[in-house]
Coordinates of C-alpha atoms in Angstrom, one line a residue:
M544 CA 2.6 51.5 -27.1
F545 CA -1.0 50.3 -26.5
M546 CA -1.8 46.6 -26.4
W547 CA -5.1 44.9 -26.5
R548 CA -5.0 41.8 -24.3
S549 CA -7.3 38.9 -24.8
A550 CA -10.7 39.7 -23.4
P551 CA -11.6 38.0 -20.1
E552 CA -14.6 35.6 -20.3
S553 CA -16.9 38.2 -18.7
C554 CA -15.9 40.8 -21.3
S555 CA -17.5 40.6 -24.7
F556 CA -15.8 41.9 -27.9
T557 CA -18.4 44.8 -28.0
Q558 CA -17.5 45.7 -24.4
L559 CA -13.8 45.7 -25.2
V560 CA -14.4 48.1 -28.2
S561 CA -16.6 50.3 -25.9
Q562 CA -13.9 50.4 -23.3
A563 CA -11.3 51.4 -25.9
L564 CA -13.5 54.1 -27.3
S565 CA -14.0 55.7 -23.9
T566 CA -10.5 55.5 -22.5
D567 CA -8.7 58.5 -24.1
P568 CA -8.4 60.5 -27.3
L569 CA -7.0 57.5 -29.2
G570 CA -10.1 55.5 -28.3
G571 CA -11.8 56.3 -31.7
L572 CA -8.7 55.0 -33.6
R573 CA -8.3 52.0 -31.4
G574 CA -12.0 51.2 -31.6
A575 CA -12.0 51.5 -35.4
V576 CA -9.1 49.0 -35.6
L577 CA -10.9 46.6 -33.2
E578 CA -14.2 46.9 -35.1
V579 CA -12.4 46.1 -38.4
V580 CA -10.6 43.2 -36.7
G581 CA -14.0 41.9 -35.5
E582 CA -15.5 42.2 -39.0
L583 CA -12.7 40.2 -40.5
G584 CA -13.5 37.5 -38.0
G585 CA -10.3 37.7 -35.9
G586 CA -11.8 38.2 -32.5
A587 CA -9.5 40.2 -30.1
P588 CA -6.0 38.9 -30.1
R589 CA -3.0 40.7 -28.6
I590 CA -2.9 43.6 -31.0
T591 CA -0.6 46.5 -30.6
L592 CA -1.0 50.1 -31.8
Q593 CA 2.2 52.1 -31.4
R594 CA 4.1 55.0 -32.7
P595 CA 6.8 53.8 -35.2
P596 CA 10.4 54.6 -34.5
R597 CA 10.5 57.0 -37.5
A598 CA 8.0 59.6 -38.6
D599 CA 8.2 58.5 -42.2
F600 CA 6.7 55.1 -41.1
G601 CA 3.4 56.9 -40.2
D602 CA 1.8 58.1 -37.0
Y603 CA 0.8 54.7 -35.7
S604 CA 1.4 51.1 -36.7
T605 CA -0.5 48.0 -35.8
N606 CA 0.5 44.3 -35.9
A607 CA -3.1 43.2 -36.3
A608 CA -2.7 41.5 -39.7
L609 CA 0.2 39.4 -38.4
L610 CA -1.9 38.0 -35.6
L611 CA -5.0 37.6 -37.7
A612 CA -3.3 35.7 -40.5
P613 CA -3.3 32.2 -38.9
A614 CA -7.0 32.3 -38.0
L615 CA -8.0 33.7 -41.4
K616 CA -5.6 31.3 -43.3
A617 CA -4.2 34.0 -45.5
A618 CA -0.9 35.8 -45.9
P619 CA -0.3 38.6 -43.4
R620 CA 0.3 41.2 -46.1
E621 CA -3.0 40.3 -47.8
I622 CA -4.8 40.7 -44.4
A623 CA -2.9 44.0 -43.9
E624 CA -4.2 45.3 -47.2
R625 CA -7.8 44.3 -46.3
L626 CA -7.4 45.8 -42.8
G627 CA -6.0 49.1 -44.2
S628 CA -8.7 49.5 -46.9
A629 CA -11.4 48.9 -44.3
L630 CA -9.9 51.5 -42.0
Q631 CA -9.7 53.9 -44.9
L632 CA -13.4 53.6 -45.6
R633 CA -14.3 53.8 -41.9
L634 CA -12.1 56.9 -41.1
G635 CA -12.5 58.7 -44.4
G636 CA -10.5 61.9 -44.6
Q637 CA -9.2 61.5 -41.0
L638 CA -6.8 58.9 -42.4
E639 CA -4.7 60.3 -45.2
R640 CA -3.3 56.9 -46.3
F641 CA -2.0 53.6 -45.0
E642 CA 1.0 51.5 -46.0
V643 CA 1.7 47.8 -45.6
A644 CA 5.2 47.4 -44.3
G645 CA 7.5 44.5 -43.7
P646 CA 5.9 41.1 -43.1
G647 CA 2.4 42.7 -42.6
F648 CA 2.4 45.8 -40.4
V649 CA -0.2 48.4 -41.2
N650 CA 1.2 52.0 -40.9
L651 CA -1.4 54.7 -40.5
F652 CA -0.8 58.3 -41.7
L653 CA -3.4 60.5 -40.0
A654 CA -4.6 63.8 -41.2
D655 CA -3.8 67.0 -39.4
S656 CA -7.5 67.5 -38.7
W657 CA -7.5 64.2 -36.8
L658 CA -4.6 65.3 -34.6
L659 CA -6.2 68.7 -33.9
G660 CA -9.5 67.0 -33.0
A661 CA -7.6 64.7 -30.6
L662 CA -5.8 67.7 -29.0
A663 CA -9.2 69.4 -28.5
Q664 CA -10.4 66.2 -26.8
T665 CA -7.5 66.4 -24.3
L666 CA -8.4 70.0 -23.5
S667 CA -12.1 69.1 -23.1
A668 CA -11.1 66.3 -20.6
G669 CA -9.2 68.9 -18.5
E670 CA -7.9 67.6 -15.2
E671 CA -9.6 64.2 -15.9
F672 CA -7.4 63.5 -18.9
G673 CA -5.9 60.0 -18.4
R674 CA -7.9 59.3 -15.3
G675 CA -9.8 56.0 -14.8
G676 CA -9.6 53.3 -17.3
S677 CA -9.1 50.4 -14.9
V678 CA -11.5 47.5 -15.8
P679 CA -12.6 46.3 -13.3
S680 CA -11.9 48.8 -10.5
E681 CA -10.5 46.9 -7.5
R682 CA -10.3 47.6 -3.8
V683 CA -6.5 47.5 -3.3
L684 CA -4.4 47.7 -0.1
V685 CA -0.8 49.0 -0.6
E686 CA 1.3 48.3 2.5
F687 CA 4.7 50.0 2.2
V688 CA 7.6 51.4 4.2
S689 CA 6.9 49.4 7.3
A690 CA 10.4 50.3 8.6
N691 CA 11.7 48.7 11.7
P692 CA 10.7 51.1 14.5
T693 CA 13.9 50.7 16.4
G694 CA 15.7 53.4 14.5
P695 CA 15.2 56.3 12.0
M696 CA 14.3 55.6 8.4
H697 CA 17.3 55.3 6.1
V698 CA 17.8 55.7 2.4
G699 CA 16.5 52.2 1.6
H700 CA 13.3 53.1 3.4
A701 CA 13.2 56.4 1.4
R702 CA 13.1 54.4 -1.9
N703 CA 10.3 52.2 -0.5
A704 CA 8.4 55.3 0.7
A705 CA 8.7 57.1 -2.7
Y706 CA 7.7 53.9 -4.6
G707 CA 4.8 52.9 -2.4
D708 CA 3.4 56.4 -2.4
A709 CA 3.7 56.9 -6.1
L710 CA 2.2 53.4 -6.8
A711 CA -0.8 54.2 -4.6
R712 CA -1.3 57.6 -6.3
L713 CA -1.0 55.9 -9.7
L714 CA -3.5 53.1 -8.9
A715 CA -6.0 55.6 -7.5
F716 CA -5.7 57.8 -10.6
H717 CA -6.2 54.7 -12.8
G718 CA -9.5 54.1 -11.1
H719 CA -8.8 51.7 -8.2
R720 CA -10.0 52.2 -4.6
V721 CA -6.7 52.3 -2.8
E722 CA -5.9 52.2 0.9
R723 CA -2.5 52.8 2.4
E724 CA -1.1 50.9 5.4
F725 CA 2.1 51.0 7.5
Y726 CA 2.9 47.8 9.5
V727 CA 4.8 48.5 12.7
N728 CA 6.9 45.6 13.9
D729 CA 6.6 46.5 17.6
A730 CA 6.7 43.0 19.1
G731 CA 9.5 40.6 19.8
S732 CA 13.0 40.7 21.1
Q733 CA 14.0 43.8 19.1
V734 CA 11.9 46.1 21.3
A735 CA 13.6 44.8 24.5
K736 CA 17.0 45.2 22.8
L737 CA 16.3 48.8 22.0
G738 CA 15.1 49.4 25.6
A739 CA 18.2 47.7 27.0
S740 CA 20.4 49.9 24.8
V741 CA 18.8 53.1 26.0
C742 CA 19.1 52.0 29.7
A743 CA 22.7 51.0 29.2
L744 CA 23.6 54.4 27.8
A745 CA 21.7 56.1 30.6
R746 CA 23.9 54.3 33.1
G747 CA 27.0 55.4 31.2
E748 CA 27.6 51.9 29.9
P749 CA 28.1 50.7 26.3
A750 CA 25.1 49.2 24.5
P751 CA 24.8 45.4 24.7
Q752 CA 26.6 43.5 22.0
D753 CA 23.4 42.8 20.1
G754 CA 21.8 46.2 20.9
Y755 CA 21.4 49.4 19.0
R756 CA 23.9 52.2 18.6
G757 CA 24.0 55.7 17.1
E758 CA 23.3 59.3 18.1
Y759 CA 19.6 58.7 18.0
V760 CA 19.8 56.2 20.9
R761 CA 21.6 58.8 23.0
Q762 CA 18.8 61.3 22.1
L763 CA 16.2 58.8 23.3
V764 CA 17.9 58.7 26.7
G765 CA 17.1 62.4 27.2
Q766 CA 13.6 62.0 25.8
L767 CA 12.3 59.1 27.9
E768 CA 11.3 58.7 31.5
L769 CA 13.5 55.8 32.7
D770 CA 13.0 55.6 36.5
G771 CA 11.3 52.4 37.5
R772 CA 11.0 51.0 34.0
D773 CA 12.5 47.8 32.8
G774 CA 14.1 47.3 29.3
V775 CA 10.8 46.2 27.7
E776 CA 8.8 49.2 29.0
V777 CA 11.6 51.5 27.9
G778 CA 11.7 49.8 24.5
R779 CA 8.0 50.3 24.0
A780 CA 8.2 53.9 24.9
A781 CA 11.2 54.4 22.6
V782 CA 9.3 52.7 19.7
K783 CA 6.4 55.1 20.2
L784 CA 8.8 58.0 19.8
M785 CA 10.5 56.5 16.8
V786 CA 7.1 56.0 15.1
E787 CA 6.2 59.6 15.6
E788 CA 9.6 60.6 14.1
M789 CA 8.8 58.3 11.1
R790 CA 5.4 60.1 10.7
R791 CA 7.2 63.5 10.6
S792 CA 9.9 62.3 8.2
L793 CA 7.3 60.8 5.8
E794 CA 5.2 63.9 5.9
A795 CA 8.3 66.0 5.1
F796 CA 9.0 63.6 2.2
G797 CA 5.7 64.2 0.6
V798 CA 4.2 60.8 1.4
E799 CA 0.4 61.1 1.5
Q800 CA -1.2 60.1 4.8
F801 CA -1.6 56.4 5.6
D802 CA -5.1 55.2 6.1
R803 CA -4.0 52.9 8.9
W804 CA -1.0 52.2 11.0
A805 CA -1.2 48.5 11.9
Y806 CA 0.8 47.2 15.0
E807 CA 2.2 43.7 15.3
S808 CA 1.6 43.8 19.0
A809 CA -2.2 44.0 18.4
L810 CA -2.0 40.7 16.6
H811 CA -1.3 39.0 19.9
E812 CA -4.1 40.7 21.8
G813 CA -7.7 39.5 22.4
D814 CA -9.2 36.2 23.0
P815 CA -8.7 34.7 20.6
S816 CA -6.0 37.0 19.2
P817 CA -5.7 37.4 15.4
V818 CA -2.6 35.1 15.6
D819 CA -4.6 32.4 17.4
H820 CA -7.4 32.8 14.9
A821 CA -5.1 32.3 11.9
L822 CA -3.4 29.3 13.5
A823 CA -6.7 27.7 14.4
M824 CA -7.9 28.1 10.7
L825 CA -4.7 26.4 9.5
A826 CA -5.1 23.6 12.0
E827 CA -8.7 23.0 11.1
Q828 CA -7.7 22.6 7.5
G829 CA -4.9 20.1 8.4
R830 CA -2.1 22.5 7.3
T831 CA -0.1 22.3 10.5
Y832 CA 1.7 19.6 12.5
R833 CA 4.0 19.3 15.5
S834 CA 7.6 18.1 15.3
E835 CA 10.5 18.4 17.8
G836 CA 8.2 20.4 20.1
A837 CA 7.5 23.1 17.5
L838 CA 4.4 23.9 15.4
W839 CA 5.0 23.8 11.6
L840 CA 3.1 24.9 8.6
R841 CA 3.0 22.6 5.5
T842 CA 4.2 25.4 3.1
S843 CA 5.9 22.8 0.9
E844 CA 2.5 21.7 -0.2
F845 CA 2.1 25.1 -1.9
G846 CA 5.4 25.5 -3.6
D847 CA 7.8 26.5 -0.8
D848 CA 11.1 24.7 -0.6
K849 CA 10.4 23.4 2.9
D850 CA 7.9 23.6 5.8
R851 CA 8.1 26.6 8.1
V852 CA 8.0 27.0 11.9
L853 CA 5.0 28.9 13.4
V854 CA 5.6 28.4 17.1
R855 CA 9.0 27.5 18.4
S856 CA 9.5 24.7 21.0
N857 CA 9.7 27.3 23.8
G858 CA 6.2 28.5 22.9
E859 CA 7.3 31.7 21.2
H860 CA 5.6 32.7 18.0
T861 CA 7.8 33.4 15.0
Y862 CA 7.5 36.6 12.9
F863 CA 6.0 34.3 10.2
A864 CA 3.1 33.5 12.4
S865 CA 2.4 37.2 13.0
D866 CA 2.7 37.9 9.2
I867 CA 0.2 35.2 8.4
A868 CA -2.3 36.6 10.9
Y869 CA -1.7 40.1 9.5
H870 CA -2.4 39.0 5.9
E871 CA -5.4 36.9 7.0
Q872 CA -6.8 39.9 8.9
R873 CA -6.4 42.1 5.7
R874 CA -8.1 39.4 3.6
E875 CA -11.1 39.3 5.9
R876 CA -11.4 43.1 5.5
G877 CA -12.4 42.5 2.0
F878 CA -9.6 43.7 -0.3
D879 CA -9.6 42.5 -3.8
R880 CA -5.9 42.7 -3.9
Q881 CA -3.0 43.2 -1.5
I882 CA 0.3 44.7 -2.5
D883 CA 3.2 44.6 -0.1
V884 CA 6.4 46.6 -0.9
W885 CA 9.3 44.9 0.8
G886 CA 13.0 45.5 1.2
A887 CA 15.7 43.7 -0.8
D888 CA 16.4 41.4 2.2
H889 CA 12.9 39.8 1.9
H890 CA 13.4 38.0 -1.4
G891 CA 13.5 34.6 0.2
Y892 CA 10.4 35.3 2.2
V893 CA 8.1 35.5 -0.9
P894 CA 7.4 31.8 -1.5
R895 CA 6.5 31.0 2.1
M896 CA 4.2 34.0 2.4
K897 CA 2.4 33.1 -0.8
A898 CA 2.2 29.5 0.4
A899 CA 0.7 30.5 3.7
Y900 CA -1.8 32.8 2.0
Q901 CA -2.9 30.0 -0.2
A902 CA -3.2 27.6 2.7
L903 CA -5.6 30.1 4.4
G904 CA -7.8 29.9 1.3
G905 CA -6.5 33.1 -0.4
D906 CA -5.7 33.5 -4.1
P907 CA -1.9 33.9 -4.3
E908 CA -2.3 35.8 -7.5
R909 CA -4.1 38.5 -5.5
L910 CA -1.2 38.9 -3.1
E911 CA 1.6 40.8 -4.8
L912 CA 4.9 40.9 -2.9
L913 CA 7.2 43.5 -4.6
I914 CA 10.9 43.6 -3.7
M915 CA 12.8 46.8 -3.7
Q916 CA 16.4 46.8 -4.6
L917 CA 19.2 48.8 -3.0
V918 CA 20.2 52.5 -3.3
H919 CA 23.8 53.6 -3.5
L920 CA 24.5 57.3 -2.9
M921 CA 27.3 58.5 -5.2
R922 CA 29.4 61.7 -5.3
G923 CA 32.1 62.2 -7.9
G924 CA 31.7 58.6 -9.1
E925 CA 32.4 57.2 -5.6
R926 CA 30.2 56.1 -2.7
A927 CA 29.1 59.2 -0.8
Q928 CA 30.0 59.9 2.8
M929 CA 27.4 62.0 4.5
S930 CA 26.8 62.9 8.2
K931 CA 25.4 59.9 9.9
R932 CA 23.4 60.8 13.0
A933 CA 22.1 57.3 13.2
G934 CA 24.9 54.7 13.5
E935 CA 26.1 53.4 10.2
F936 CA 23.4 54.5 7.8
V937 CA 22.2 57.6 6.0
T938 CA 18.8 58.7 7.1
L939 CA 15.9 59.8 5.0
D940 CA 16.1 63.2 6.7
D941 CA 19.8 63.4 5.7
L942 CA 19.0 62.7 2.1
V943 CA 16.2 65.4 2.0
A944 CA 18.5 67.9 3.6
E945 CA 21.2 67.1 1.0
I946 CA 19.2 67.3 -2.3
G947 CA 15.6 68.2 -1.4
V948 CA 12.3 66.3 -1.7
D949 CA 11.8 66.6 -5.4
A950 CA 15.2 65.5 -6.5
A951 CA 15.2 62.6 -4.0
R952 CA 11.8 61.3 -5.1
W953 CA 12.6 61.6 -8.8
Y954 CA 15.9 59.8 -8.6
L955 CA 14.4 57.1 -6.4
L956 CA 11.5 56.6 -8.8
A957 CA 13.2 57.0 -12.2
R958 CA 14.3 53.4 -12.4
S959 CA 12.3 50.2 -12.0
H960 CA 11.9 49.1 -8.3
D961 CA 13.7 45.8 -9.0
T962 CA 16.9 47.4 -10.2
T963 CA 19.6 49.0 -8.1
V964 CA 19.8 52.8 -8.0
D965 CA 23.0 54.8 -8.1
L966 CA 21.9 58.2 -6.9
D967 CA 24.3 60.9 -8.0
L968 CA 24.0 63.6 -5.3
E969 CA 25.9 66.3 -7.3
L970 CA 23.7 65.8 -10.4
A971 CA 20.6 65.7 -8.3
R972 CA 21.4 69.2 -7.0
E973 CA 22.4 70.6 -10.4
Q974 CA 20.2 73.2 -12.1
S975 CA 20.8 72.3 -15.7
S976 CA 19.4 70.3 -18.5
E977 CA 21.6 67.4 -17.4
N978 CA 19.4 67.0 -14.4
P979 CA 16.2 65.3 -15.5
V980 CA 14.0 66.5 -12.6
Y981 CA 15.1 70.1 -13.1
Y982 CA 14.6 69.7 -16.9
V983 CA 11.0 68.6 -16.5
Q984 CA 10.2 71.2 -13.8
Y985 CA 11.8 73.9 -15.9
A986 CA 9.6 72.9 -18.9
H987 CA 6.5 73.3 -16.8
A988 CA 7.7 76.7 -15.5
R989 CA 8.6 77.8 -19.0
I990 CA 5.1 77.0 -20.3
A991 CA 3.6 78.9 -17.3
S992 CA 5.7 81.9 -18.4
I993 CA 4.6 81.6 -22.1
L994 CA 0.9 81.5 -21.1
A995 CA 1.4 84.5 -18.8
K996 CA 3.0 86.4 -21.6
A997 CA 0.1 85.5 -23.9
G998 CA -2.4 86.7 -21.4
S999 CA -5.5 85.1 -19.9
E1000 CA -7.8 86.4 -22.6
K1001 CA -5.9 84.6 -25.4
V1002 CA -5.4 81.5 -23.4
T1003 CA -9.1 81.3 -22.6
A1004 CA -10.0 81.8 -26.2
A1005 CA -7.6 79.1 -27.3
Q1006 CA -9.4 76.6 -25.1
E1007 CA -12.9 77.8 -25.8
R1008 CA -12.3 77.4 -29.6
A1009 CA -10.9 73.9 -29.2
G1010 CA -12.4 71.7 -32.0
E1011 CA -13.2 74.8 -34.1
W1012 CA -9.7 75.5 -35.3
P1013 CA -9.3 75.4 -39.1
A1014 CA -6.8 72.7 -40.1
Y1015 CA -3.4 73.7 -41.3
D1016 CA -0.1 71.9 -42.2
L1017 CA 1.2 71.0 -38.8
H1018 CA 5.0 71.2 -38.2
A1019 CA 6.6 67.9 -37.5
S1020 CA 7.4 69.0 -33.9
E1021 CA 3.7 69.9 -33.5
R1022 CA 2.6 66.5 -34.6
A1023 CA 5.2 64.8 -32.4
L1024 CA 4.1 66.8 -29.3
I1025 CA 0.4 66.1 -29.8
E1026 CA 1.1 62.4 -30.2
Q1027 CA 3.2 62.4 -27.0
L1028 CA 0.3 64.0 -25.2
L1029 CA -2.1 61.4 -26.6
A1030 CA 0.1 58.7 -25.2
F1031 CA -0.5 59.7 -21.6
P1032 CA -3.6 57.6 -20.8
S1033 CA -1.9 54.5 -22.2
E1034 CA 1.3 55.2 -20.2
V1035 CA -0.8 55.6 -17.0
A1036 CA -2.5 52.2 -17.8
E1037 CA 0.8 50.4 -18.5
A1038 CA 2.5 51.9 -15.4
A1039 CA -0.4 51.0 -13.2
E1040 CA -0.7 47.4 -14.5
R1041 CA 3.0 46.8 -14.4
R1042 CA 3.4 48.5 -11.0
A1043 CA 6.0 50.7 -12.7
P1044 CA 5.9 54.4 -11.6
H1045 CA 9.3 54.8 -13.4
R1046 CA 7.4 54.7 -16.7
I1047 CA 5.7 58.0 -15.7
A1048 CA 9.1 59.6 -15.0
S1049 CA 10.4 58.5 -18.4
Y1050 CA 7.2 59.8 -20.0
A1051 CA 7.4 63.2 -18.3
L1052 CA 11.0 63.6 -19.5
E1053 CA 10.1 62.7 -23.1
L1054 CA 7.2 65.0 -23.0
A1055 CA 9.4 67.9 -21.7
Q1056 CA 11.9 67.1 -24.5
G1057 CA 9.1 67.1 -27.0
F1058 CA 7.9 70.5 -25.8
T1059 CA 11.4 71.9 -26.0
A1060 CA 11.7 70.8 -29.7
F1061 CA 8.2 72.2 -30.4
Y1062 CA 9.1 75.6 -28.8
R1063 CA 12.4 75.7 -30.6
D1064 CA 10.7 75.1 -34.0
C1065 CA 7.4 76.9 -33.6
R1066 CA 6.6 80.4 -32.6
V1067 CA 3.7 80.5 -30.0
V1068 CA 2.9 84.0 -28.9
G1069 CA 2.4 86.2 -31.9
A1070 CA 2.1 83.3 -34.4
E1071 CA 0.1 84.0 -37.5
P1072 CA -2.7 83.6 -38.4
A1073 CA -4.4 83.9 -35.0
S1074 CA -5.9 80.4 -35.3
V1075 CA -2.3 79.0 -35.4
E1076 CA -1.5 80.9 -32.3
Q1077 CA -4.6 79.5 -30.6
V1078 CA -3.6 75.9 -31.5
R1079 CA -0.1 76.4 -30.1
L1080 CA -1.4 78.0 -27.0
A1081 CA -3.8 75.1 -26.6
M1082 CA -0.8 72.7 -27.0
C1083 CA 1.0 74.6 -24.2
V1084 CA -2.0 74.3 -21.9
A1085 CA -2.4 70.6 -22.5
T1086 CA 1.3 70.0 -22.1
K1087 CA 1.5 72.0 -18.9
R1088 CA -1.4 70.0 -17.4
T1089 CA 0.0 66.7 -18.4
L1090 CA 3.5 67.5 -17.0
A1091 CA 1.9 68.7 -13.8
R1092 CA -0.2 65.5 -13.5
S1093 CA 2.8 63.3 -14.2
L1094 CA 4.9 65.1 -11.6
E1095 CA 2.0 64.9 -9.1
L1096 CA 1.8 61.1 -9.6
L1097 CA 5.5 60.9 -8.7
G1098 CA 5.0 63.2 -5.7
V1099 CA 7.2 65.9 -7.3
A1100 CA 6.3 69.6 -7.4
A1101 CA 5.3 71.4 -10.6
P1102 CA 6.6 74.9 -10.1
E1103 CA 5.1 77.9 -11.9
A1104 CA 8.5 79.7 -11.9
M1105 CA 12.1 78.7 -11.4

């Protein structure tokens, strides 16, 4: 589905039409509908152009008449007839016919020549097909993973890593200027607790009651120089080692390199420190007050359910104070938008952080706090038991060793980030059509095999003659596959705007299924006449490219052979 939203004040109707025309191969059709809507005097309401649920309802359907009717003070079906007739005149032979359906939908039946021309346009776009389109382009910071550095990353962090990485890829592909950041919580009592745990094990004693346990702590004993160091010093050294392990694990998981690793400890350094700077700003604006010896922030004035402590009565800063300083520091770095990807246990933290950001003078709508939900590992319908080298949790490295990077990333990304994932380990390893990541990768590899069989000379000719093919009666599976290809730019736009990489996974699976149906119904290599073979080879090329791009956005490999 493609939806035209109400144009912003700075965006004229002509600009909106121009944007639609230049976005993707459907731009001409969208632009034609928008121009007719403008001629009818309807402005640019929230109009949809989507593929109907059944092929006999047409190639695309629009609700424009239903939305125009109130403004034009006419019956929707009457407006639909006027809209369809105007489109028929504008598109000529490219539109075979239109039908008015239901209360006032306009169903468009496009000529084969239009679809072939659109296919040629996707080939002409090459690797740029679907790229860009964001209006305006923003400078965006995506902060994700930010796992506690007192232990290895677990499966929950794996989902956060896959999602944040895919979201950053998606936003960048859509045309935003994206920077990636990892926030290391290396300050506070947790560091001393880790150090005390390591020191206790080194002495042959059990870890403190509130300390850290697991095989990884025992490994730290052998990796660290302990003589003459207190618990805090040992803790800091241990955190440094854990951060390096996180870097290695993330690299092995296919996460693109972070632009910056930000350390909480640095927020308390300098004169004034970033924390002091942020607290001074809040005090100057009258946002803070003292009560019971503590310093409080008036977050309740900005929608939080109660005020929050910044500095405890003993003079110790809260984590909230550090977070405020961190977000203010990022705001002063000039980002148009900040996106934080947080774990499921941070849900209650959202209102206070938004309140603090607004208190500092930031626009809370430009601070997006996305909450990831939990991951359950399943085997045989039951919770999986895997080797746990790190206390009571399954590490990211364990997961990758069990099912591989591609399957892990796919299954962690295939559902919306705000829903729980039940990851079936046995299915994730299965090499069959029941396994969606295998199915999509196999479709890409199959196309590579088809193109290799055809030979480079035929494949090159098919692309060079794009736009020159004589029209013929396309098979229903050919029409469906072309229309699925044309949907890619809109899917990218929707996925980027909704912060929903799972839409790309769904699209890739549907495109692979569409190709399977096409290949079942239509001969490719050796099809006659030669022009039909060329069209079908071109469809293979476009599908292969689009599958590869979809998988790349998810951080999943697109193999040439399987």
